[in-house]
GROMACS .gro file of C-alpha atoms in nm:
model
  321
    1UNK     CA    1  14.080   8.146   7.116
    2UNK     CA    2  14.377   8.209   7.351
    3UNK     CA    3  14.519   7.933   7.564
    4UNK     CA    4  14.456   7.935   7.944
    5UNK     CA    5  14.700   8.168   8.174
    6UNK     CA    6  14.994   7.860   8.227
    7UNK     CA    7  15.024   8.020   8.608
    8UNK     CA    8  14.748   7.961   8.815
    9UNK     CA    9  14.676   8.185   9.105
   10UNK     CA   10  14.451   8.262   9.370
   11UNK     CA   11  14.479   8.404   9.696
   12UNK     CA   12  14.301   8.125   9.901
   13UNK     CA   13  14.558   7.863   9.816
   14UNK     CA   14  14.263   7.595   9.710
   15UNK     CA   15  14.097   7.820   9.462
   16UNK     CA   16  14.291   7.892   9.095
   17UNK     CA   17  14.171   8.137   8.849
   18UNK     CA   18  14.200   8.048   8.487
   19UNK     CA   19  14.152   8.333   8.198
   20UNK     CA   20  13.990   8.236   7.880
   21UNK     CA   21  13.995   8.493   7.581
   22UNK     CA   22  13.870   8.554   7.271
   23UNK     CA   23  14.051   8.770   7.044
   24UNK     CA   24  13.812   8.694   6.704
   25UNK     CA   25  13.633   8.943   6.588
   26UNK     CA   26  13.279   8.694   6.585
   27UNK     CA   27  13.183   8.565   6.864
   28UNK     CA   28  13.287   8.230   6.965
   29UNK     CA   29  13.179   7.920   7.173
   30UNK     CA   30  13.345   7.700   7.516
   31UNK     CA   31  13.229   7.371   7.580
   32UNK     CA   32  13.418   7.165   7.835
   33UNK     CA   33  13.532   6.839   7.718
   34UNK     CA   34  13.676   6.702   7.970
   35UNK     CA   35  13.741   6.703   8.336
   36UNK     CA   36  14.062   6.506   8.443
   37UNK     CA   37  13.932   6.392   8.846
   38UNK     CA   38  13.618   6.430   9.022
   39UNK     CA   39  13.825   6.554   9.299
   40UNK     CA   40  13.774   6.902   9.187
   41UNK     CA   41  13.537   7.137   9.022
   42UNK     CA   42  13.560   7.437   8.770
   43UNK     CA   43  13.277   7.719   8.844
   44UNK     CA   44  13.197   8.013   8.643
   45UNK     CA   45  13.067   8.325   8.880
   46UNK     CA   46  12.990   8.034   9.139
   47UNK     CA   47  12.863   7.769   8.952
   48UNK     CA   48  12.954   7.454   8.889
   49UNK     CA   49  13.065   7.359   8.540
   50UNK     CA   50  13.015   7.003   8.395
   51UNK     CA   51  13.089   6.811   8.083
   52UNK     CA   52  12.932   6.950   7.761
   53UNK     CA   53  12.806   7.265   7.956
   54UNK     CA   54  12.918   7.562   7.635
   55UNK     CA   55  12.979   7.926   7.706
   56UNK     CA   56  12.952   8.217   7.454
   57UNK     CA   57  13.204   8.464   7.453
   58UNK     CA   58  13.138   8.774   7.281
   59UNK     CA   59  13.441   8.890   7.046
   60UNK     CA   60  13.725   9.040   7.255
   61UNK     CA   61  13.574   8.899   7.604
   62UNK     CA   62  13.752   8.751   7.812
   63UNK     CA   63  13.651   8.461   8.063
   64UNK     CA   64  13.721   8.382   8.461
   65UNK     CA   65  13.709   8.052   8.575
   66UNK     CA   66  13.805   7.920   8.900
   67UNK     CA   67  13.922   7.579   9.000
   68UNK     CA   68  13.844   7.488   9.337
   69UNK     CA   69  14.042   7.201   9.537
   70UNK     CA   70  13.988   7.031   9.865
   71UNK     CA   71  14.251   7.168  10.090
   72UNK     CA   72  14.468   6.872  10.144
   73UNK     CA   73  14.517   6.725  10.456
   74UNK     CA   74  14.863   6.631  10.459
   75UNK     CA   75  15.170   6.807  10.202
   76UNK     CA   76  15.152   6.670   9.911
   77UNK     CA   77  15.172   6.802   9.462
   78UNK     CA   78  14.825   6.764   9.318
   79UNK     CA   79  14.843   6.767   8.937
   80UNK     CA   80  14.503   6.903   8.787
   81UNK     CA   81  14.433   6.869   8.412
   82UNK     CA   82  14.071   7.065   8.270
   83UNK     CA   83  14.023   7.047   7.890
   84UNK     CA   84  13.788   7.285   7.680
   85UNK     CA   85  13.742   7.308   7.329
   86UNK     CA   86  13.665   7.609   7.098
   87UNK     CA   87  13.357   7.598   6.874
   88UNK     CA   88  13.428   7.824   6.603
   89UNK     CA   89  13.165   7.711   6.357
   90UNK     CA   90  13.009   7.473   6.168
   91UNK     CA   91  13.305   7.430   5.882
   92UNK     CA   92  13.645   7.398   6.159
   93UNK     CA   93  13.697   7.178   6.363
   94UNK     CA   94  13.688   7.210   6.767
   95UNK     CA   95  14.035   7.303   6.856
   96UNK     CA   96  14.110   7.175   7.209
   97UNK     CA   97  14.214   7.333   7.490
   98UNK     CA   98  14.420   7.151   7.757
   99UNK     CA   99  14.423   7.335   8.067
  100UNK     CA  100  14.691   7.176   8.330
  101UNK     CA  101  14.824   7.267   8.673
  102UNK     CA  102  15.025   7.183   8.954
  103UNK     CA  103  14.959   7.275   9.297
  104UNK     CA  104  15.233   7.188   9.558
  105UNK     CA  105  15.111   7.168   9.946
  106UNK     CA  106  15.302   7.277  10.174
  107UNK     CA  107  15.263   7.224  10.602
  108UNK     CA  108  15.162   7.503  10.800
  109UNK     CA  109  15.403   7.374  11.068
  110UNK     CA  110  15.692   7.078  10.995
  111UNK     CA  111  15.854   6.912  11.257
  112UNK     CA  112  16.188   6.749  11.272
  113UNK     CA  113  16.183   6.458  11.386
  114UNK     CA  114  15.819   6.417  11.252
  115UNK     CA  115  15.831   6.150  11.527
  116UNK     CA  116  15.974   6.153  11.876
  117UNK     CA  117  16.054   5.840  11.967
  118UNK     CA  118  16.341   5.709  12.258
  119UNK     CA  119  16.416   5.370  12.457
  120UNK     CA  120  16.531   5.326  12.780
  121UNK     CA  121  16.685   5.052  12.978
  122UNK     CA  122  16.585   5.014  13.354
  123UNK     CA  123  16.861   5.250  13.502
  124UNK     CA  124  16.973   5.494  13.219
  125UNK     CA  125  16.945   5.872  13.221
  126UNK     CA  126  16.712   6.092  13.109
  127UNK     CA  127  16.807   6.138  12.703
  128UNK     CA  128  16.739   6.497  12.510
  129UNK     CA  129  16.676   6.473  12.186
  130UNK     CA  130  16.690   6.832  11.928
  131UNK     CA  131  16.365   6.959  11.762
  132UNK     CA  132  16.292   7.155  11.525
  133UNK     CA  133  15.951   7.348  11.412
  134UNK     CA  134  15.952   7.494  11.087
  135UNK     CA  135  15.628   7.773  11.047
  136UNK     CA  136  15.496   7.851  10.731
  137UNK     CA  137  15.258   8.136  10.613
  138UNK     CA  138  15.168   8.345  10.360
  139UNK     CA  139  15.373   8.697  10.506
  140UNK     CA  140  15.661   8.731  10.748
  141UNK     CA  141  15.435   8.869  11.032
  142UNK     CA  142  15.268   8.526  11.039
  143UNK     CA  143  15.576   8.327  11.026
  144UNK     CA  144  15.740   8.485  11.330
  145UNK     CA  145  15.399   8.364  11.499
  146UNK     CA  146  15.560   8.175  11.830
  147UNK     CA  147  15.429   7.792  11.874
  148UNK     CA  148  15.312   7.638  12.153
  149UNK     CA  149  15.306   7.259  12.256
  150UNK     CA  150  15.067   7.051  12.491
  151UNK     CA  151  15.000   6.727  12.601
  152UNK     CA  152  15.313   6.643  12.751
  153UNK     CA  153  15.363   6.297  12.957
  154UNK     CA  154  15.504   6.347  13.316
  155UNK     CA  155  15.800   6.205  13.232
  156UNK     CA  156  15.899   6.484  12.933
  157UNK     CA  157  15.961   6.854  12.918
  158UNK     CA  158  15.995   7.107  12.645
  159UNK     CA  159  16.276   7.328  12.682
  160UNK     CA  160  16.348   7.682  12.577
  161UNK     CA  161  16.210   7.763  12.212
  162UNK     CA  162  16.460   7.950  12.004
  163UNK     CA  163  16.417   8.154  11.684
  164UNK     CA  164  16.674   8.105  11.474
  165UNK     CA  165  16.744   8.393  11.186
  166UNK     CA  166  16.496   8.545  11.006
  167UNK     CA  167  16.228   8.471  10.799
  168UNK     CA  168  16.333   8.337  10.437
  169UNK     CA  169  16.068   8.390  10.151
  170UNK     CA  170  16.084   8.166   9.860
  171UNK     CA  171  15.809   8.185   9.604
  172UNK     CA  172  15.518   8.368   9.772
  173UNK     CA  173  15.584   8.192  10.091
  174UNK     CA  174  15.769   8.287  10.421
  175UNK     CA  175  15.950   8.015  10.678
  176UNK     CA  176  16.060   8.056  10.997
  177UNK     CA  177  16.251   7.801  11.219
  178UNK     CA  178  16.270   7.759  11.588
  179UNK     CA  179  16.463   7.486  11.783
  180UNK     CA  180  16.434   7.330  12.089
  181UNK     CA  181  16.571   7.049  12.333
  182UNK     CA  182  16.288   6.783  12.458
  183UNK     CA  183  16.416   6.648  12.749
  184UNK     CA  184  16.282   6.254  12.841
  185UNK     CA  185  16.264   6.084  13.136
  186UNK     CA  186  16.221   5.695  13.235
  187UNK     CA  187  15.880   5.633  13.292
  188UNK     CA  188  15.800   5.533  13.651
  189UNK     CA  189  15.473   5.362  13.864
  190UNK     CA  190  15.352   5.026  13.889
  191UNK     CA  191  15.302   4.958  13.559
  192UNK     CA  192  15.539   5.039  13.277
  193UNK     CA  193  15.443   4.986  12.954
  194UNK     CA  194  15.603   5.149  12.619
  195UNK     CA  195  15.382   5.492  12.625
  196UNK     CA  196  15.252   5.699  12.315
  197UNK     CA  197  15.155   6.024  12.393
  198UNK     CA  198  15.019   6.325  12.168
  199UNK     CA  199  15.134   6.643  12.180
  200UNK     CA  200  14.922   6.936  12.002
  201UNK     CA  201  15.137   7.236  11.866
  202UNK     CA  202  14.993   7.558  11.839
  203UNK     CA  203  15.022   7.890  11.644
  204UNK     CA  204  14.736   8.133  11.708
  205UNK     CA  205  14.651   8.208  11.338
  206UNK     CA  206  14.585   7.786  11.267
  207UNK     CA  207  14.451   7.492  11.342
  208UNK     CA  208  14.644   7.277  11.610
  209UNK     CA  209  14.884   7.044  11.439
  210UNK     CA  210  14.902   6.684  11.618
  211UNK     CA  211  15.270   6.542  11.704
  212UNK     CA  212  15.351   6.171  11.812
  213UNK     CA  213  15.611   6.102  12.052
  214UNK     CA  214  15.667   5.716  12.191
  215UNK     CA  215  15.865   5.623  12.474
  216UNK     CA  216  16.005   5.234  12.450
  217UNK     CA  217  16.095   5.043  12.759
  218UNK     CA  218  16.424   4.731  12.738
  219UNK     CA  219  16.255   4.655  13.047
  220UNK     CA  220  15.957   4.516  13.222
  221UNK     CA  221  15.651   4.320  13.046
  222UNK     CA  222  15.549   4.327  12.655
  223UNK     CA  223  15.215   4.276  12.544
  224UNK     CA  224  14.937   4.375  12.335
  225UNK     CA  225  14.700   4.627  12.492
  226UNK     CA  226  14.428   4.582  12.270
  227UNK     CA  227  14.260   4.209  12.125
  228UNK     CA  228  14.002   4.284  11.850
  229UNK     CA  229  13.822   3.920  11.751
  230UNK     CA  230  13.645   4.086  11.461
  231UNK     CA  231  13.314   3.898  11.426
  232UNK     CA  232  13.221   3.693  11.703
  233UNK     CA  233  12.830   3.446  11.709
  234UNK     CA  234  12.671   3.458  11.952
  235UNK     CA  235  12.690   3.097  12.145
  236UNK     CA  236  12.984   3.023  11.971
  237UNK     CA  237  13.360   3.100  12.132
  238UNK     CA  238  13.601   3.318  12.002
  239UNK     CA  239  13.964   3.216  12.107
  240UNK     CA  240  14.311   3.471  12.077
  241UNK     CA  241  14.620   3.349  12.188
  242UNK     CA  242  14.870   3.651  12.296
  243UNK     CA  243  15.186   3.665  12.424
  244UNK     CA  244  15.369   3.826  12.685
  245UNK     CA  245  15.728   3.853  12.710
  246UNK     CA  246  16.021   3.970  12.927
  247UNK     CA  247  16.170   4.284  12.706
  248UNK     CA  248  16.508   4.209  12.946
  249UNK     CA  249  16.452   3.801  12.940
  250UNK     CA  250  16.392   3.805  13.298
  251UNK     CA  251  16.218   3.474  13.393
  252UNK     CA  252  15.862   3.553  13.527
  253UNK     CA  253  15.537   3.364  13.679
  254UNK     CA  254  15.174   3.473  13.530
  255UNK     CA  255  14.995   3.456  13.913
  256UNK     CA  256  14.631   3.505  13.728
  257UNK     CA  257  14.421   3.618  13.494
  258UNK     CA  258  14.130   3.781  13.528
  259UNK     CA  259  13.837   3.844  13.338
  260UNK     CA  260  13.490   3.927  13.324
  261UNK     CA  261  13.178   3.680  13.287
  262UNK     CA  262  13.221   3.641  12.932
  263UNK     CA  263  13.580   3.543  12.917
  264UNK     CA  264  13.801   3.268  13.004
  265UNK     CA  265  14.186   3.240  12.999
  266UNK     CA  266  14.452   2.949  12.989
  267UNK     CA  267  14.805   2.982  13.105
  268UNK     CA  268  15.007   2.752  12.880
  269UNK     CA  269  15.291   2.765  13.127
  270UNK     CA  270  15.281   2.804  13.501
  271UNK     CA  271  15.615   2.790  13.594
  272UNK     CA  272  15.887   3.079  13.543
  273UNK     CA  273  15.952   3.197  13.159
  274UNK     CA  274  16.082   3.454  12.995
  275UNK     CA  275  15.817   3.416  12.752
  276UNK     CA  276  15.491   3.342  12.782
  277UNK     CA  277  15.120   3.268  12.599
  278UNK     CA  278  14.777   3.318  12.693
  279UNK     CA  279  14.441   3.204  12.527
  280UNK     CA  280  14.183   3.434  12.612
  281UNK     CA  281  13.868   3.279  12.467
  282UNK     CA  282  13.524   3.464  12.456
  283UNK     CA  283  13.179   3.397  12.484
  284UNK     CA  284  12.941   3.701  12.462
  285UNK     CA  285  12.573   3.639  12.483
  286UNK     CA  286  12.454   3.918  12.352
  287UNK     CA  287  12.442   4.084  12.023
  288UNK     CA  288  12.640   4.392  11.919
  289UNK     CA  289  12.929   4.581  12.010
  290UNK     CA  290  13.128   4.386  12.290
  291UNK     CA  291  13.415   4.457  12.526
  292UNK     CA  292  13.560   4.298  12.804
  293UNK     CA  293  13.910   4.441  13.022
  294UNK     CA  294  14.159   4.111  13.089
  295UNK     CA  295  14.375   4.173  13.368
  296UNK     CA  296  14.712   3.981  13.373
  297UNK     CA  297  14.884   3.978  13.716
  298UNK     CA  298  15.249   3.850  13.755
  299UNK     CA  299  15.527   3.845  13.973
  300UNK     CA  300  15.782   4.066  13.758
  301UNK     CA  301  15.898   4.332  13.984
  302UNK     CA  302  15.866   4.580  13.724
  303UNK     CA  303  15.514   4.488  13.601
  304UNK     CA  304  15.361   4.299  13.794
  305UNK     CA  305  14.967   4.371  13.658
  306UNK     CA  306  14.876   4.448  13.261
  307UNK     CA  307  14.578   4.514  13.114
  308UNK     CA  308  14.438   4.374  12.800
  309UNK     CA  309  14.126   4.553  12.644
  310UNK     CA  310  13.924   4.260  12.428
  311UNK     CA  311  13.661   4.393  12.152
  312UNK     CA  312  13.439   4.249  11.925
  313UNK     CA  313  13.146   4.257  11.693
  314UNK     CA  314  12.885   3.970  11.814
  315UNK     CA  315  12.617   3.882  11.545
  316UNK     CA  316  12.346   3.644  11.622
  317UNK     CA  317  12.435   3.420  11.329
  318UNK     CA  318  12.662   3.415  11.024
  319UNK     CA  319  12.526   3.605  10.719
  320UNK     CA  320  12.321   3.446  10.501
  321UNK     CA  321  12.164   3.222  10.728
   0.00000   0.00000   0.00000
């Protein structure tokens, strides 16, 4: 019995054809010994293969099997390992047949930097900061496909796209680069906060690929935007102390705090700080999914209101009783 064809192929990119042969002159018998992760499957003319299933191959026939994969989410090398063994009769032995592969993934789009991410101080200038898109497909007509980006905050702008060179092929696969400048801007309004946006990036012939970009302020009002208690009884209260702080150390007053029915706060500190903490206790009164919007108002002249989202999971009791 021949050994498996080393190179996998297949079109698709998730599916991999592997050749079995017999070149005896009796016929002779496949049964699959092992298979190395449930994370993928080996069919024969559609279906599904498992351990101990045996195949007879008539003398001189060949056999087509096809691997199938879960297109990964994210790039990554997958190493696959399928092993068969050869019944050639009652007298020999099985003689095993260890069929292994690696499959590299590669992005349909890369970006560089795979995060956009700036700071500003209260009166600097707007910053622009080089990107790059890297596109690749399966033929050069594909590559050259032109990307497109949405979602922009206000306070950013994508500038001119540029194609730069050619498309370069490299093993059955064709790249294409463009570059760009994103120009950034200080955020502005009432209420500045560090802000993390989500850009989507387009080609026409794929899915949209996600991008992040944050925006940190050195100046204004830090604090968290979200307080999850977990598991909260119903009855019994639920307490989170947070802080807020001055990102420049400029001594503030928390004015109030203000929250809904089922929430009380406590100011540890009323006079002027740069730093500050809050208890926000809870006390739902109902079972279920719970949320309640804090709002913290201050004199800072650059933020002088936040808002604090507070979730929980309230239960009538603890388990078990």
């Amino acid at each position: 019995m021949s050994e498996v064809d080393r190179q996998f192929t297949g079109p698709e990119g998730c599916q991999f054809e592997m050749v079995f042969r017999n070149p005896a002159a009796t016929p002779q018998e496949l049964r699959v010994k092992a298979v190395g992760c449930s994370c993928f499957s080996v069919k024969r003319e559609g279906q599904k293969l498992k351990v101990g299933d045996v195949l007879t191959l008539a003398d001189g026939q060949a056999v087509s099997l096809i691997l199938e994969a879960p297109r990964p989410t994210i790039p990554k090398t997958t190493d696959y390992n399928y092993v068969m063994e050869s019944l050639a009769g009652d007298t020999l032995a099985p003689v095993k047949l260890e069929c292994r592969g690696t499959v590299k993934t590669v992005a349909d789009l890369s970006l560089n930097p795979s995060l956009l991410q700036t700071s500003f101080g209260r009166d600097d200038a707007p910053q622009k900061i080089p990107f790059e898109i890297v596109r690749t497909a399966r033929t050069a007509e594909a590559a050259l496909t032109p990307p497109t980006v949405t979602g922009w905050p206000a306070n950013a702008s994508w500038g001119p796209l540029v194609s730069r060179g050619a498309p370069v092929e490299e093993q059955g696969l064709w790249t294409h680069r463009w570059t760009t400048v994103v120009e950034v801007r200080p955020p502005q309004g009432a209420h500045l906060t560090d802000q993390a946006s989500t850009l989507m990036i387009r080609c026409s012939d794929i899915p949209p690929m996600p991008a992040r970009m944050l925006v940190r302020l050195n100046y204004g009002l830090s604090a968290p935007a979200l307080v999850h208690l977990s598991r909260v009884i119903v009855g019994v209260p639920a307490s989170r102390r947070i802080q807020v702080r001055s990102r420049d150390q400029v001594p503030f007053r928390i004015v109030e705090c203000q929250g809904g029915p089922a929430v009380t706060t406590r100011i540890e500190n009323p006079n002027a700080a740069a730093t500050h903490w809050i208890d926000l206790i809870a006390s739902p009164s109902e079972a279920g999914e719970w949320e309640q919007r804090v709002t913290v108002k201050t004199d800072h002249h650059d933020t002088p209101a936040l808002e604090i989202q507070m979730k929980a999971f309230v239960a009538l009791s603890e388990p078990g009783r």
